[in-house]
């Protein structure tokens, strides 16, 4: 882990950004949904990296230095995302009192590329607000923004949003709206007025909150139980792995066309299917023999699966966790005898994909079905937790500096889970970048087994 000497962090300013206009009285009490109530009271983070801009505005200053414009457009965006400027009360309602979001301006005495190519020396958590890194517990502000300015002229915007009110899809909707408003202002236009890009607040009416989950003076329960065994308190590490389109397609072409009783037609595995299976397989091989990862818990957005479908801009946590158990036929082999091993591996990967697809297929139909899946889920400390942020559009967030060159998240601040995977698109949209978090010893084995598996394709 890097020390502060690797990249000195200088706080330039801290302020609160409030909506441009007050939230109407009739919208002041925003009920969160049943699913929101079950989410942990911590921040979900995304970091967007923008290189130095060669363009300049009329004042001669570089565009990325125009923090005033960022703040004004953020204020305008909060008018439509008013729960984000409020404060959560009793795990039941957000008081939309316009107390605002925290906005930090930070100078990073290092180059942006250092954080992209030297993660061991320049950890991503240096680009996150201190309180998020130190305790990652939402007490007041539901949103914290930190604008990191590098010596090279590049900028990284860190967005930290309370998981009690938003999932990754909602985060993307918010940041793309903010970026769109900033872009319009740079061009001399008015804030974005496309009604289809504004959030819709459907979740609480579809999934009303429960009075039984009101907690006025304590932290609400989460879906993930906390480990109590001291042996599980080993140091965990986070790393990223990039699967390019060539490798994904190589694996994809070797897997059989999937057939499933619940499907009307056969289909090839998706990019996310392929990477999920590869990561899952490597994780199973990496687990100690007495502590096998028996299940993968995959977070699935059900906006398009519910009947009738919800728009992508639906605000809140509209996702469920599907658990897939490893079948006896998917046992791990340690042989390395060429073609036979590759054929066995292909069959096993296809089986893993088929199992996961079968579970995802169950997330469909009416809200009663989804609620049953959600509430019947029981988390496990040793399971592999996976989430895909693919096709969420984070790379479309153009503040007037062009699209980000890299979008990522930081899993190092997420506790107590050790076995975490988050998948995101690469900038070209064809590859998949995996952020992974495991116990330190497990990570070394995971890297080794993943490389051996990929050598077979």
PDB file of N, CA, C and O in Angstrom, residues 38-93:
ATOM      1  N   UNK A  38     -32.872  -2.219   2.615  1.00  0.00           N
ATOM      2  CA  UNK A  38     -31.974  -3.336   2.902  1.00  0.00           C
ATOM      3  C   UNK A  38     -30.525  -3.064   2.506  1.00  0.00           C
ATOM      4  O   UNK A  38     -29.636  -3.839   2.854  1.00  0.00           O
ATOM      5  N   UNK A  39     -30.285  -1.993   1.786  1.00  0.00           N
ATOM      6  CA  UNK A  39     -28.930  -1.721   1.336  1.00  0.00           C
ATOM      7  C   UNK A  39     -28.057  -1.188   2.468  1.00  0.00           C
ATOM      8  O   UNK A  39     -28.554  -0.534   3.387  1.00  0.00           O
ATOM      9  N   UNK A  40     -26.750  -1.467   2.406  1.00  0.00           N
ATOM     10  CA  UNK A  40     -25.853  -1.003   3.469  1.00  0.00           C
ATOM     11  C   UNK A  40     -25.680   0.509   3.431  1.00  0.00           C
ATOM     12  O   UNK A  40     -25.728   1.121   2.355  1.00  0.00           O
ATOM     13  N   UNK A  41     -25.477   1.134   4.592  1.00  0.00           N
ATOM     14  CA  UNK A  41     -25.341   2.601   4.663  1.00  0.00           C
ATOM     15  C   UNK A  41     -23.923   3.069   4.346  1.00  0.00           C
ATOM     16  O   UNK A  41     -23.275   3.740   5.146  1.00  0.00           O
ATOM     17  N   UNK A  42     -23.427   2.689   3.176  1.00  0.00           N
ATOM     18  CA  UNK A  42     -22.100   3.145   2.783  1.00  0.00           C
ATOM     19  C   UNK A  42     -22.152   3.758   1.389  1.00  0.00           C
ATOM     20  O   UNK A  42     -23.201   3.787   0.740  1.00  0.00           O
ATOM     21  N   UNK A  43     -21.012   4.247   0.950  1.00  0.00           N
ATOM     22  CA  UNK A  43     -20.943   4.916  -0.348  1.00  0.00           C
ATOM     23  C   UNK A  43     -20.510   3.943  -1.445  1.00  0.00           C
ATOM     24  O   UNK A  43     -19.636   3.099  -1.236  1.00  0.00           O
ATOM     25  N   UNK A  44     -21.134   4.078  -2.596  1.00  0.00           N
ATOM     26  CA  UNK A  44     -20.660   3.426  -3.810  1.00  0.00           C
ATOM     27  C   UNK A  44     -19.904   4.481  -4.612  1.00  0.00           C
ATOM     28  O   UNK A  44     -20.356   5.630  -4.719  1.00  0.00           O
ATOM     29  N   UNK A  45     -18.761   4.109  -5.141  1.00  0.00           N
ATOM     30  CA  UNK A  45     -17.895   5.100  -5.777  1.00  0.00           C
ATOM     31  C   UNK A  45     -17.654   4.796  -7.253  1.00  0.00           C
ATOM     32  O   UNK A  45     -17.632   3.635  -7.670  1.00  0.00           O
ATOM     33  N   UNK A  46     -17.462   5.849  -8.013  1.00  0.00           N
ATOM     34  CA  UNK A  46     -16.995   5.731  -9.388  1.00  0.00           C
ATOM     35  C   UNK A  46     -16.030   6.887  -9.628  1.00  0.00           C
ATOM     36  O   UNK A  46     -16.228   7.999  -9.108  1.00  0.00           O
ATOM     37  N   UNK A  47     -14.956   6.605 -10.356  1.00  0.00           N
ATOM     38  CA  UNK A  47     -13.928   7.605 -10.632  1.00  0.00           C
ATOM     39  C   UNK A  47     -13.760   7.706 -12.139  1.00  0.00           C
ATOM     40  O   UNK A  47     -13.541   6.701 -12.814  1.00  0.00           O
ATOM     41  N   UNK A  48     -13.867   8.916 -12.657  1.00  0.00           N
ATOM     42  CA  UNK A  48     -13.757   9.164 -14.092  1.00  0.00           C
ATOM     43  C   UNK A  48     -12.529  10.022 -14.366  1.00  0.00           C
ATOM     44  O   UNK A  48     -12.378  11.110 -13.773  1.00  0.00           O
ATOM     45  N   UNK A  49     -11.654   9.548 -15.259  1.00  0.00           N
ATOM     46  CA  UNK A  49     -10.387  10.210 -15.543  1.00  0.00           C
ATOM     47  C   UNK A  49     -10.462  10.935 -16.890  1.00  0.00           C
ATOM     48  O   UNK A  49     -10.841  10.355 -17.909  1.00  0.00           O
ATOM     49  N   UNK A  50     -10.052  12.222 -16.877  1.00  0.00           N
ATOM     50  CA  UNK A  50     -10.052  13.053 -18.079  1.00  0.00           C
ATOM     51  C   UNK A  50      -8.658  13.629 -18.269  1.00  0.00           C
ATOM     52  O   UNK A  50      -8.093  14.223 -17.342  1.00  0.00           O
ATOM     53  N   UNK A  51      -8.090  13.491 -19.457  1.00  0.00           N
ATOM     54  CA  UNK A  51      -6.743  14.032 -19.693  1.00  0.00           C
ATOM     55  C   UNK A  51      -6.763  15.545 -19.796  1.00  0.00           C
ATOM     56  O   UNK A  51      -7.833  16.165 -19.909  1.00  0.00           O
ATOM     57  N   UNK A  52      -5.579  16.150 -19.774  1.00  0.00           N
ATOM     58  CA  UNK A  52      -5.469  17.596 -19.915  1.00  0.00           C
ATOM     59  C   UNK A  52      -6.050  18.017 -21.263  1.00  0.00           C
ATOM     60  O   UNK A  52      -5.837  17.366 -22.278  1.00  0.00           O
ATOM     61  N   UNK A  53      -6.804  19.114 -21.259  1.00  0.00           N
ATOM     62  CA  UNK A  53      -7.425  19.603 -22.482  1.00  0.00           C
ATOM     63  C   UNK A  53      -6.536  20.653 -23.128  1.00  0.00           C
ATOM     64  O   UNK A  53      -5.972  21.513 -22.455  1.00  0.00           O
ATOM     65  N   UNK A  54      -6.414  20.581 -24.441  1.00  0.00           N
ATOM     66  CA  UNK A  54      -5.606  21.582 -25.140  1.00  0.00           C
ATOM     67  C   UNK A  54      -6.437  22.798 -25.519  1.00  0.00           C
ATOM     68  O   UNK A  54      -5.909  23.821 -25.946  1.00  0.00           O
ATOM     69  N   UNK A  55      -7.785  22.649 -25.360  1.00  0.00           N
ATOM     70  CA  UNK A  55      -8.661  23.772 -25.683  1.00  0.00           C
ATOM     71  C   UNK A  55      -8.679  24.755 -24.527  1.00  0.00           C
ATOM     72  O   UNK A  55      -8.383  24.438 -23.385  1.00  0.00           O
ATOM     73  N   UNK A  56      -9.052  25.969 -24.818  1.00  0.00           N
ATOM     74  CA  UNK A  56      -9.152  26.994 -23.776  1.00  0.00           C
ATOM     75  C   UNK A  56     -10.415  27.797 -23.996  1.00  0.00           C
ATOM     76  O   UNK A  56     -10.896  27.950 -25.111  1.00  0.00           O
ATOM     77  N   UNK A  57     -10.974  28.278 -22.884  1.00  0.00           N
ATOM     78  CA  UNK A  57     -12.179  29.099 -23.018  1.00  0.00           C
ATOM     79  C   UNK A  57     -11.785  30.550 -23.290  1.00  0.00           C
ATOM     80  O   UNK A  57     -10.614  30.878 -23.497  1.00  0.00           O
ATOM     81  N   UNK A  58     -12.767  31.441 -23.277  1.00  0.00           N
ATOM     82  CA  UNK A  58     -12.517  32.831 -23.647  1.00  0.00           C
ATOM     83  C   UNK A  58     -11.589  33.547 -22.681  1.00  0.00           C
ATOM     84  O   UNK A  58     -10.987  34.561 -23.021  1.00  0.00           O
ATOM     85  N   UNK A  59     -11.445  33.048 -21.478  1.00  0.00           N
ATOM     86  CA  UNK A  59     -10.574  33.699 -20.499  1.00  0.00           C
ATOM     87  C   UNK A  59      -9.144  33.207 -20.612  1.00  0.00           C
ATOM     88  O   UNK A  59      -8.258  33.718 -19.939  1.00  0.00           O
ATOM     89  N   UNK A  60      -8.936  32.167 -21.442  1.00  0.00           N
ATOM     90  CA  UNK A  60      -7.592  31.640 -21.597  1.00  0.00           C
ATOM     91  C   UNK A  60      -7.275  30.522 -20.626  1.00  0.00           C
ATOM     92  O   UNK A  60      -6.213  29.916 -20.715  1.00  0.00           O
ATOM     93  N   UNK A  61      -8.172  30.215 -19.689  1.00  0.00           N
ATOM     94  CA  UNK A  61      -7.911  29.131 -18.739  1.00  0.00           C
ATOM     95  C   UNK A  61      -8.339  27.811 -19.355  1.00  0.00           C
ATOM     96  O   UNK A  61      -9.234  27.771 -20.191  1.00  0.00           O
ATOM     97  N   UNK A  62      -7.664  26.740 -18.985  1.00  0.00           N
ATOM     98  CA  UNK A  62      -8.021  25.432 -19.512  1.00  0.00           C
ATOM     99  C   UNK A  62      -9.398  25.045 -19.002  1.00  0.00           C
ATOM    100  O   UNK A  62      -9.775  25.339 -17.865  1.00  0.00           O
ATOM    101  N   UNK A  63     -10.130  24.338 -19.844  1.00  0.00           N
ATOM    102  CA  UNK A  63     -11.517  24.024 -19.529  1.00  0.00           C
ATOM    103  C   UNK A  63     -11.656  23.228 -18.240  1.00  0.00           C
ATOM    104  O   UNK A  63     -12.591  23.427 -17.473  1.00  0.00           O
ATOM    105  N   UNK A  64     -10.719  22.306 -18.003  1.00  0.00           N
ATOM    106  CA  UNK A  64     -10.885  21.444 -16.834  1.00  0.00           C
ATOM    107  C   UNK A  64     -10.670  22.196 -15.523  1.00  0.00           C
ATOM    108  O   UNK A  64     -10.954  21.666 -14.454  1.00  0.00           O
ATOM    109  N   UNK A  65     -10.160  23.424 -15.590  1.00  0.00           N
ATOM    110  CA  UNK A  65      -9.963  24.215 -14.380  1.00  0.00           C
ATOM    111  C   UNK A  65     -11.188  25.050 -14.019  1.00  0.00           C
ATOM    112  O   UNK A  65     -11.188  25.751 -13.007  1.00  0.00           O
ATOM    113  N   UNK A  66     -12.208  25.000 -14.850  1.00  0.00           N
ATOM    114  CA  UNK A  66     -13.386  25.840 -14.615  1.00  0.00           C
ATOM    115  C   UNK A  66     -14.299  25.180 -13.594  1.00  0.00           C
ATOM    116  O   UNK A  66     -15.349  24.628 -13.926  1.00  0.00           O
ATOM    117  N   UNK A  67     -13.887  25.232 -12.339  1.00  0.00           N
ATOM    118  CA  UNK A  67     -14.667  24.595 -11.281  1.00  0.00           C
ATOM    119  C   UNK A  67     -15.993  25.310 -11.050  1.00  0.00           C
ATOM    120  O   UNK A  67     -16.975  24.678 -10.651  1.00  0.00           O
ATOM    121  N   UNK A  68     -16.025  26.605 -11.288  1.00  0.00           N
ATOM    122  CA  UNK A  68     -17.274  27.338 -11.117  1.00  0.00           C
ATOM    123  C   UNK A  68     -18.376  26.783 -11.999  1.00  0.00           C
ATOM    124  O   UNK A  68     -19.528  26.650 -11.580  1.00  0.00           O
ATOM    125  N   UNK A  69     -18.025  26.438 -13.228  1.00  0.00           N
ATOM    126  CA  UNK A  69     -19.003  25.864 -14.149  1.00  0.00           C
ATOM    127  C   UNK A  69     -19.468  24.502 -13.668  1.00  0.00           C
ATOM    128  O   UNK A  69     -20.662  24.173 -13.727  1.00  0.00           O
ATOM    129  N   UNK A  70     -18.545  23.690 -13.167  1.00  0.00           N
ATOM    130  CA  UNK A  70     -18.909  22.377 -12.624  1.00  0.00           C
ATOM    131  C   UNK A  70     -19.900  22.518 -11.468  1.00  0.00           C
ATOM    132  O   UNK A  70     -20.878  21.766 -11.370  1.00  0.00           O
ATOM    133  N   UNK A  71     -19.647  23.465 -10.607  1.00  0.00           N
ATOM    134  CA  UNK A  71     -20.513  23.658  -9.440  1.00  0.00           C
ATOM    135  C   UNK A  71     -21.895  24.146  -9.845  1.00  0.00           C
ATOM    136  O   UNK A  71     -22.914  23.681  -9.315  1.00  0.00           O
ATOM    137  N   UNK A  72     -21.944  25.097 -10.781  1.00  0.00           N
ATOM    138  CA  UNK A  72     -23.246  25.618 -11.215  1.00  0.00           C
ATOM    139  C   UNK A  72     -24.082  24.541 -11.893  1.00  0.00           C
ATOM    140  O   UNK A  72     -25.285  24.422 -11.643  1.00  0.00           O
ATOM    141  N   UNK A  73     -23.458  23.760 -12.739  1.00  0.00           N
ATOM    142  CA  UNK A  73     -24.208  22.711 -13.429  1.00  0.00           C
ATOM    143  C   UNK A  73     -24.617  21.603 -12.456  1.00  0.00           C
ATOM    144  O   UNK A  73     -25.684  20.999 -12.609  1.00  0.00           O
ATOM    145  N   UNK A  74     -23.789  21.352 -11.442  1.00  0.00           N
ATOM    146  CA  UNK A  74     -24.162  20.382 -10.415  1.00  0.00           C
ATOM    147  C   UNK A  74     -25.388  20.870  -9.658  1.00  0.00           C
ATOM    148  O   UNK A  74     -26.324  20.093  -9.378  1.00  0.00           O
ATOM    149  N   UNK A  75     -25.398  22.142  -9.333  1.00  0.00           N
ATOM    150  CA  UNK A  75     -26.538  22.732  -8.633  1.00  0.00           C
ATOM    151  C   UNK A  75     -27.817  22.606  -9.469  1.00  0.00           C
ATOM    152  O   UNK A  75     -28.893  22.279  -8.948  1.00  0.00           O
ATOM    153  N   UNK A  76     -27.701  22.834 -10.766  1.00  0.00           N
ATOM    154  CA  UNK A  76     -28.863  22.714 -11.647  1.00  0.00           C
ATOM    155  C   UNK A  76     -29.325  21.264 -11.771  1.00  0.00           C
ATOM    156  O   UNK A  76     -30.535  20.981 -11.829  1.00  0.00           O
ATOM    157  N   UNK A  77     -28.384  20.336 -11.770  1.00  0.00           N
ATOM    158  CA  UNK A  77     -28.724  18.914 -11.882  1.00  0.00           C
ATOM    159  C   UNK A  77     -29.463  18.433 -10.644  1.00  0.00           C
ATOM    160  O   UNK A  77     -30.386  17.610 -10.731  1.00  0.00           O
ATOM    161  N   UNK A  78     -29.076  18.947  -9.493  1.00  0.00           N
ATOM    162  CA  UNK A  78     -29.703  18.519  -8.233  1.00  0.00           C
ATOM    163  C   UNK A  78     -31.177  18.913  -8.153  1.00  0.00           C
ATOM    164  O   UNK A  78     -31.930  18.321  -7.363  1.00  0.00           O
ATOM    165  N   UNK A  79     -31.611  19.870  -8.950  1.00  0.00           N
ATOM    166  CA  UNK A  79     -33.032  20.240  -8.962  1.00  0.00           C
ATOM    167  C   UNK A  79     -33.874  19.028  -9.336  1.00  0.00           C
ATOM    168  O   UNK A  79     -34.942  18.789  -8.758  1.00  0.00           O
ATOM    169  N   UNK A  80     -33.390  18.241 -10.286  1.00  0.00           N
ATOM    170  CA  UNK A  80     -34.131  17.066 -10.750  1.00  0.00           C
ATOM    171  C   UNK A  80     -33.804  15.816  -9.926  1.00  0.00           C
ATOM    172  O   UNK A  80     -34.615  14.886  -9.870  1.00  0.00           O
ATOM    173  N   UNK A  81     -32.630  15.785  -9.303  1.00  0.00           N
ATOM    174  CA  UNK A  81     -32.220  14.653  -8.462  1.00  0.00           C
ATOM    175  C   UNK A  81     -32.277  15.081  -6.992  1.00  0.00           C
ATOM    176  O   UNK A  81     -31.353  14.846  -6.218  1.00  0.00           O
ATOM    177  N   UNK A  82     -33.385  15.695  -6.611  1.00  0.00           N
ATOM    178  CA  UNK A  82     -33.481  16.341  -5.301  1.00  0.00           C
ATOM    179  C   UNK A  82     -33.255  15.415  -4.103  1.00  0.00           C
ATOM    180  O   UNK A  82     -32.769  15.876  -3.070  1.00  0.00           O
ATOM    181  N   UNK A  83     -33.577  14.094  -4.158  1.00  0.00           N
ATOM    182  CA  UNK A  83     -33.261  13.265  -2.982  1.00  0.00           C
ATOM    183  C   UNK A  83     -31.768  13.223  -2.669  1.00  0.00           C
ATOM    184  O   UNK A  83     -31.372  13.026  -1.516  1.00  0.00           O
ATOM    185  N   UNK A  84     -30.937  13.427  -3.680  1.00  0.00           N
ATOM    186  CA  UNK A  84     -29.493  13.375  -3.458  1.00  0.00           C
ATOM    187  C   UNK A  84     -28.996  14.556  -2.637  1.00  0.00           C
ATOM    188  O   UNK A  84     -27.910  14.498  -2.058  1.00  0.00           O
ATOM    189  N   UNK A  85     -29.767  15.620  -2.596  1.00  0.00           N
ATOM    190  CA  UNK A  85     -29.391  16.790  -1.800  1.00  0.00           C
ATOM    191  C   UNK A  85     -30.053  16.784  -0.432  1.00  0.00           C
ATOM    192  O   UNK A  85     -29.921  17.743   0.329  1.00  0.00           O
ATOM    193  N   UNK A  86     -30.754  15.700  -0.103  1.00  0.00           N
ATOM    194  CA  UNK A  86     -31.452  15.601   1.177  1.00  0.00           C
ATOM    195  C   UNK A  86     -30.682  14.790   2.196  1.00  0.00           C
ATOM    196  O   UNK A  86     -29.487  14.511   2.047  1.00  0.00           O
ATOM    197  N   UNK A  87     -31.381  14.410   3.257  1.00  0.00           N
ATOM    198  CA  UNK A  87     -30.784  13.632   4.339  1.00  0.00           C
ATOM    199  C   UNK A  87     -31.729  12.488   4.718  1.00  0.00           C
ATOM    200  O   UNK A  87     -32.932  12.685   4.903  1.00  0.00           O
ATOM    201  N   UNK A  88     -31.164  11.288   4.840  1.00  0.00           N
ATOM    202  CA  UNK A  88     -31.953  10.105   5.162  1.00  0.00           C
ATOM    203  C   UNK A  88     -32.357  10.116   6.634  1.00  0.00           C
ATOM    204  O   UNK A  88     -31.543  10.417   7.509  1.00  0.00           O
ATOM    205  N   UNK A  89     -33.598   9.750   6.881  1.00  0.00           N
ATOM    206  CA  UNK A  89     -34.099   9.708   8.252  1.00  0.00           C
ATOM    207  C   UNK A  89     -34.778   8.367   8.511  1.00  0.00           C
ATOM    208  O   UNK A  89     -35.664   7.945   7.768  1.00  0.00           O
ATOM    209  N   UNK A  90     -34.343   7.709   9.579  1.00  0.00           N
ATOM    210  CA  UNK A  90     -34.999   6.507  10.106  1.00  0.00           C
ATOM    211  C   UNK A  90     -35.060   5.357   9.107  1.00  0.00           C
ATOM    212  O   UNK A  90     -35.918   4.475   9.218  1.00  0.00           O
ATOM    213  N   UNK A  91     -34.151   5.337   8.136  1.00  0.00           N
ATOM    214  CA  UNK A  91     -34.144   4.261   7.142  1.00  0.00           C
ATOM    215  C   UNK A  91     -35.499   4.107   6.466  1.00  0.00           C
ATOM    216  O   UNK A  91     -35.915   3.007   6.104  1.00  0.00           O
ATOM    217  N   UNK A  92     -36.190   5.213   6.266  1.00  0.00           N
ATOM    218  CA  UNK A  92     -37.541   5.168   5.708  1.00  0.00           C
ATOM    219  C   UNK A  92     -37.779   6.290   4.696  1.00  0.00           C
ATOM    220  O   UNK A  92     -38.395   6.080   3.665  1.00  0.00           O
ATOM    221  N   UNK A  93     -37.276   7.470   4.998  1.00  0.00           N
ATOM    222  CA  UNK A  93     -37.592   8.627   4.169  1.00  0.00           C
ATOM    223  C   UNK A  93     -36.366   9.526   4.034  1.00  0.00           C
ATOM    224  O   UNK A  93     -35.548   9.635   4.951  1.00  0.00           O
TER     225      UNK A  93
END
